[in-house]
Amino acid sequence: ADRVEAGSLMRLLNSTRRYRNLKRMSAFYPVVRQLTRRVASILELPSNHVYASHIYRRSPGKGQSLHVDYIPAEDTIKYGQRTWTLVLCLSPGKTKQGGNFYFPKVEQKVHLEFGSALAWRNVTLDGIPDPDTIHKQFRLDKKAQPRVYIVFYARTMDHAP
């Protein structure tokens, strides 16, 4: 099985100040390709339907407002709908320091530990965008260490990098 090289992952993390688009970065970071294959396996999807979208560093005092990850129907023609999201936590953090993901329609709050992942389906089994997937990330406490996450999306069609 694939092994994720720790040194390659650290180089990627250290090169990330706040946000880095990864859609075209897998050629430079083999670790991104390895992680993408693992995510595809977890989601039981072909690897060409899964892509690493971005890596981001959440700074103390920062959060993310409510949003959904599915895309409007008129924008799905080229690559299809975003069916899944998987967020992988790449840095340690304490629950009491904030940064939790929150899904208000289903009243679920999730804290990601280092190395853990959170996955959710963005559409119903019929392929219809699911408004219950609206979510946000609470602010990190001002005294917390920054947290780093990598976000993967799965689409209904092949994703050409």
PDB file of C-alpha atoms in Angstrom:
ATOM      1  CA  ALA A   1       0.000   0.000   0.000  1.00  0.00           C
ATOM      2  CA  ASP A   2       1.025   3.603  -0.468  1.00  0.00           C
ATOM      3  CA  ARG A   3       2.974   5.286   2.297  1.00  0.00           C
ATOM      4  CA  VAL A   4       2.680   9.024   2.669  1.00  0.00           C
ATOM      5  CA  GLU A   5       6.193  10.443   2.920  1.00  0.00           C
ATOM      6  CA  ALA A   6       6.377  12.636   6.036  1.00  0.00           C
ATOM      7  CA  GLY A   7       9.077  14.909   4.584  1.00  0.00           C
ATOM      8  CA  SER A   8       7.042  15.635   1.455  1.00  0.00           C
ATOM      9  CA  LEU A   9       3.987  16.418   3.561  1.00  0.00           C
ATOM     10  CA  MET A  10       5.996  18.773   5.782  1.00  0.00           C
ATOM     11  CA  ARG A  11       7.352  20.643   2.728  1.00  0.00           C
ATOM     12  CA  LEU A  12       3.797  21.106   1.496  1.00  0.00           C
ATOM     13  CA  LEU A  13       2.608  22.342   4.891  1.00  0.00           C
ATOM     14  CA  ASN A  14       5.535  24.713   5.320  1.00  0.00           C
ATOM     15  CA  SER A  15       4.882  26.227   1.891  1.00  0.00           C
ATOM     16  CA  THR A  16       1.295  27.052   2.886  1.00  0.00           C
ATOM     17  CA  ARG A  17       0.875  30.480   4.426  1.00  0.00           C
ATOM     18  CA  ARG A  18      -2.921  30.759   4.404  1.00  0.00           C
ATOM     19  CA  TYR A  19      -4.432  29.004   1.364  1.00  0.00           C
ATOM     20  CA  ARG A  20      -2.974  27.063  -1.532  1.00  0.00           C
ATOM     21  CA  ASN A  21      -4.912  25.751  -4.500  1.00  0.00           C
ATOM     22  CA  LEU A  22      -3.908  22.131  -5.140  1.00  0.00           C
ATOM     23  CA  LYS A  23      -5.852  21.354  -8.299  1.00  0.00           C
ATOM     24  CA  ARG A  24      -2.676  21.462 -10.378  1.00  0.00           C
ATOM     25  CA  MET A  25      -0.143  20.752  -7.626  1.00  0.00           C
ATOM     26  CA  SER A  26      -0.143  16.937  -7.551  1.00  0.00           C
ATOM     27  CA  ALA A  27       2.669  16.804 -10.117  1.00  0.00           C
ATOM     28  CA  PHE A  28       4.865  18.738  -7.675  1.00  0.00           C
ATOM     29  CA  TYR A  29       3.723  16.945  -4.536  1.00  0.00           C
ATOM     30  CA  PRO A  30       3.462  13.156  -4.956  1.00  0.00           C
ATOM     31  CA  VAL A  31       2.053  13.059  -1.429  1.00  0.00           C
ATOM     32  CA  VAL A  32      -1.064  14.819  -2.770  1.00  0.00           C
ATOM     33  CA  ARG A  33      -1.525  12.056  -5.361  1.00  0.00           C
ATOM     34  CA  GLN A  34      -1.097   9.413  -2.660  1.00  0.00           C
ATOM     35  CA  LEU A  35      -3.645  11.072  -0.382  1.00  0.00           C
ATOM     36  CA  THR A  36      -6.074  11.499  -3.287  1.00  0.00           C
ATOM     37  CA  ARG A  37      -5.900   7.769  -4.042  1.00  0.00           C
ATOM     38  CA  ARG A  38      -6.561   6.980  -0.384  1.00  0.00           C
ATOM     39  CA  VAL A  39      -9.554   9.330  -0.250  1.00  0.00           C
ATOM     40  CA  ALA A  40     -10.971   7.735  -3.426  1.00  0.00           C
ATOM     41  CA  SER A  41     -10.594   4.324  -1.798  1.00  0.00           C
ATOM     42  CA  ILE A  42     -12.353   5.492   1.375  1.00  0.00           C
ATOM     43  CA  LEU A  43     -15.224   6.971  -0.645  1.00  0.00           C
ATOM     44  CA  GLU A  44     -15.269   3.883  -2.900  1.00  0.00           C
ATOM     45  CA  LEU A  45     -14.938   6.023  -6.027  1.00  0.00           C
ATOM     46  CA  PRO A  46     -12.608   5.943  -9.034  1.00  0.00           C
ATOM     47  CA  SER A  47      -9.520   8.029  -8.253  1.00  0.00           C
ATOM     48  CA  ASN A  48     -10.079  10.196 -11.350  1.00  0.00           C
ATOM     49  CA  HIS A  49     -13.327  11.436  -9.757  1.00  0.00           C
ATOM     50  CA  VAL A  50     -11.542  12.718  -6.623  1.00  0.00           C
ATOM     51  CA  TYR A  51      -9.197  15.684  -6.395  1.00  0.00           C
ATOM     52  CA  ALA A  52      -7.344  17.610  -3.728  1.00  0.00           C
ATOM     53  CA  SER A  53      -8.844  21.072  -4.007  1.00  0.00           C
ATOM     54  CA  HIS A  54      -6.888  23.146  -1.526  1.00  0.00           C
ATOM     55  CA  ILE A  55      -4.883  23.229   1.637  1.00  0.00           C
ATOM     56  CA  TYR A  56      -5.472  25.986   4.143  1.00  0.00           C
ATOM     57  CA  ARG A  57      -4.082  27.242   7.405  1.00  0.00           C
ATOM     58  CA  ARG A  58      -6.747  28.472   9.860  1.00  0.00           C
ATOM     59  CA  SER A  59      -5.245  31.246  11.992  1.00  0.00           C
ATOM     60  CA  PRO A  60      -6.218  32.069  15.592  1.00  0.00           C
ATOM     61  CA  GLY A  61      -9.312  34.272  15.718  1.00  0.00           C
ATOM     62  CA  LYS A  62     -10.422  33.118  12.235  1.00  0.00           C
ATOM     63  CA  GLY A  63     -13.304  30.908  11.173  1.00  0.00           C
ATOM     64  CA  GLN A  64     -15.438  30.308   8.108  1.00  0.00           C
ATOM     65  CA  SER A  65     -18.992  31.469   7.467  1.00  0.00           C
ATOM     66  CA  LEU A  66     -21.950  29.260   6.543  1.00  0.00           C
ATOM     67  CA  HIS A  67     -21.706  27.748   3.063  1.00  0.00           C
ATOM     68  CA  VAL A  68     -22.404  24.613   1.030  1.00  0.00           C
ATOM     69  CA  ASP A  69     -19.907  22.692  -1.098  1.00  0.00           C
ATOM     70  CA  TYR A  70     -22.220  21.554  -3.883  1.00  0.00           C
ATOM     71  CA  ILE A  71     -22.254  23.742  -6.961  1.00  0.00           C
ATOM     72  CA  PRO A  72     -25.180  25.297  -8.840  1.00  0.00           C
ATOM     73  CA  ALA A  73     -26.632  23.053 -11.568  1.00  0.00           C
ATOM     74  CA  GLU A  74     -25.689  25.480 -14.359  1.00  0.00           C
ATOM     75  CA  ASP A  75     -22.015  25.162 -13.386  1.00  0.00           C
ATOM     76  CA  THR A  76     -21.910  21.346 -13.385  1.00  0.00           C
ATOM     77  CA  ILE A  77     -21.778  20.784 -17.145  1.00  0.00           C
ATOM     78  CA  LYS A  78     -17.987  20.572 -17.487  1.00  0.00           C
ATOM     79  CA  TYR A  79     -17.073  18.255 -14.577  1.00  0.00           C
ATOM     80  CA  GLY A  80     -20.321  17.283 -12.883  1.00  0.00           C
ATOM     81  CA  GLN A  81     -21.614  17.879  -9.389  1.00  0.00           C
ATOM     82  CA  ARG A  82     -19.442  17.882  -6.260  1.00  0.00           C
ATOM     83  CA  THR A  83     -20.876  14.812  -4.575  1.00  0.00           C
ATOM     84  CA  TRP A  84     -18.562  14.461  -1.561  1.00  0.00           C
ATOM     85  CA  THR A  85     -16.293  16.598   0.600  1.00  0.00           C
ATOM     86  CA  LEU A  86     -13.547  15.166   2.778  1.00  0.00           C
ATOM     87  CA  VAL A  87     -11.511  17.406   5.113  1.00  0.00           C
ATOM     88  CA  LEU A  88      -8.298  16.004   6.574  1.00  0.00           C
ATOM     89  CA  CYS A  89      -6.733  17.671   9.625  1.00  0.00           C
ATOM     90  CA  LEU A  90      -2.954  17.966   9.316  1.00  0.00           C
ATOM     91  CA  SER A  91      -2.130  19.644  12.630  1.00  0.00           C
ATOM     92  CA  PRO A  92      -2.897  19.139  16.323  1.00  0.00           C
ATOM     93  CA  GLY A  93      -5.463  21.198  18.220  1.00  0.00           C
ATOM     94  CA  LYS A  94      -7.608  21.099  21.343  1.00  0.00           C
ATOM     95  CA  THR A  95     -11.410  20.920  21.326  1.00  0.00           C
ATOM     96  CA  LYS A  96     -11.730  23.852  23.739  1.00  0.00           C
ATOM     97  CA  GLN A  97      -9.731  26.082  21.367  1.00  0.00           C
ATOM     98  CA  GLY A  98     -12.486  26.205  18.743  1.00  0.00           C
ATOM     99  CA  GLY A  99     -12.178  25.527  15.035  1.00  0.00           C
ATOM    100  CA  ASN A 100     -14.986  22.962  15.140  1.00  0.00           C
ATOM    101  CA  PHE A 101     -17.036  22.256  12.036  1.00  0.00           C
ATOM    102  CA  TYR A 102     -20.752  22.870  12.541  1.00  0.00           C
ATOM    103  CA  PHE A 103     -23.725  21.639  10.507  1.00  0.00           C
ATOM    104  CA  PRO A 104     -26.712  23.632  11.874  1.00  0.00           C
ATOM    105  CA  LYS A 105     -29.498  21.847   9.949  1.00  0.00           C
ATOM    106  CA  VAL A 106     -28.563  18.548  11.562  1.00  0.00           C
ATOM    107  CA  GLU A 107     -27.226  20.138  14.766  1.00  0.00           C
ATOM    108  CA  GLN A 108     -23.827  18.422  14.557  1.00  0.00           C
ATOM    109  CA  LYS A 109     -20.533  19.862  15.782  1.00  0.00           C
ATOM    110  CA  VAL A 110     -17.308  18.014  14.910  1.00  0.00           C
ATOM    111  CA  HIS A 111     -13.758  18.567  16.144  1.00  0.00           C
ATOM    112  CA  LEU A 112     -11.009  17.101  13.984  1.00  0.00           C
ATOM    113  CA  GLU A 113      -7.939  15.730  15.739  1.00  0.00           C
ATOM    114  CA  PHE A 114      -4.565  15.523  14.023  1.00  0.00           C
ATOM    115  CA  GLY A 115      -4.749  12.887  11.279  1.00  0.00           C
ATOM    116  CA  SER A 116      -8.535  12.531  11.423  1.00  0.00           C
ATOM    117  CA  ALA A 117     -10.930  13.237   8.585  1.00  0.00           C
ATOM    118  CA  LEU A 118     -14.522  14.327   8.194  1.00  0.00           C
ATOM    119  CA  ALA A 119     -16.459  13.320   5.081  1.00  0.00           C
ATOM    120  CA  TRP A 120     -19.980  14.211   4.020  1.00  0.00           C
ATOM    121  CA  ARG A 121     -22.151  13.732   0.991  1.00  0.00           C
ATOM    122  CA  ASN A 122     -23.200  17.023  -0.649  1.00  0.00           C
ATOM    123  CA  VAL A 123     -26.110  15.569  -2.609  1.00  0.00           C
ATOM    124  CA  THR A 124     -28.947  13.178  -1.903  1.00  0.00           C
ATOM    125  CA  LEU A 125     -28.842   9.616  -3.258  1.00  0.00           C
ATOM    126  CA  ASP A 126     -30.887  10.968  -6.197  1.00  0.00           C
ATOM    127  CA  GLY A 127     -28.086  13.448  -6.986  1.00  0.00           C
ATOM    128  CA  ILE A 128     -29.995  16.518  -5.816  1.00  0.00           C
ATOM    129  CA  PRO A 129     -27.961  19.149  -3.893  1.00  0.00           C
ATOM    130  CA  ASP A 130     -28.671  18.706  -0.174  1.00  0.00           C
ATOM    131  CA  PRO A 131     -29.240  22.005   1.683  1.00  0.00           C
ATOM    132  CA  ASP A 132     -28.787  20.155   4.997  1.00  0.00           C
ATOM    133  CA  THR A 133     -25.039  20.100   4.275  1.00  0.00           C
ATOM    134  CA  ILE A 134     -24.713  23.826   4.967  1.00  0.00           C
ATOM    135  CA  HIS A 135     -21.824  24.208   7.400  1.00  0.00           C
ATOM    136  CA  LYS A 136     -19.249  26.540   8.871  1.00  0.00           C
ATOM    137  CA  GLN A 137     -16.086  26.389  10.891  1.00  0.00           C
ATOM    138  CA  PHE A 138     -16.091  28.156  14.254  1.00  0.00           C
ATOM    139  CA  ARG A 139     -13.358  30.652  15.030  1.00  0.00           C
ATOM    140  CA  LEU A 140     -10.169  29.395  16.584  1.00  0.00           C
ATOM    141  CA  ASP A 141      -9.421  30.806  20.011  1.00  0.00           C
ATOM    142  CA  LYS A 142      -6.992  33.740  19.844  1.00  0.00           C
ATOM    143  CA  LYS A 143      -4.429  31.739  21.861  1.00  0.00           C
ATOM    144  CA  ALA A 144      -4.721  28.573  19.755  1.00  0.00           C
ATOM    145  CA  GLN A 145      -2.043  27.301  17.403  1.00  0.00           C
ATOM    146  CA  PRO A 146      -2.921  27.598  13.685  1.00  0.00           C
ATOM    147  CA  ARG A 147      -4.531  24.490  12.178  1.00  0.00           C
ATOM    148  CA  VAL A 148      -3.878  23.109   8.717  1.00  0.00           C
ATOM    149  CA  TYR A 149      -6.446  21.211   6.649  1.00  0.00           C
ATOM    150  CA  ILE A 150      -6.501  19.697   3.182  1.00  0.00           C
ATOM    151  CA  VAL A 151      -9.844  19.540   1.355  1.00  0.00           C
ATOM    152  CA  PHE A 152     -10.791  16.875  -1.181  1.00  0.00           C
ATOM    153  CA  TYR A 153     -13.852  16.870  -3.406  1.00  0.00           C
ATOM    154  CA  ALA A 154     -15.427  14.043  -5.400  1.00  0.00           C
ATOM    155  CA  ARG A 155     -17.345  14.719  -8.584  1.00  0.00           C
ATOM    156  CA  THR A 156     -19.772  12.758 -10.690  1.00  0.00           C
ATOM    157  CA  MET A 157     -17.384  12.946 -13.672  1.00  0.00           C
ATOM    158  CA  ASP A 158     -13.672  12.629 -14.303  1.00  0.00           C
ATOM    159  CA  HIS A 159     -11.770  15.645 -12.987  1.00  0.00           C
ATOM    160  CA  ALA A 160      -9.117  16.750 -15.471  1.00  0.00           C
ATOM    161  CA  PRO A 161      -6.347  18.562 -13.565  1.00  0.00           C
TER     162      PRO A 161
END
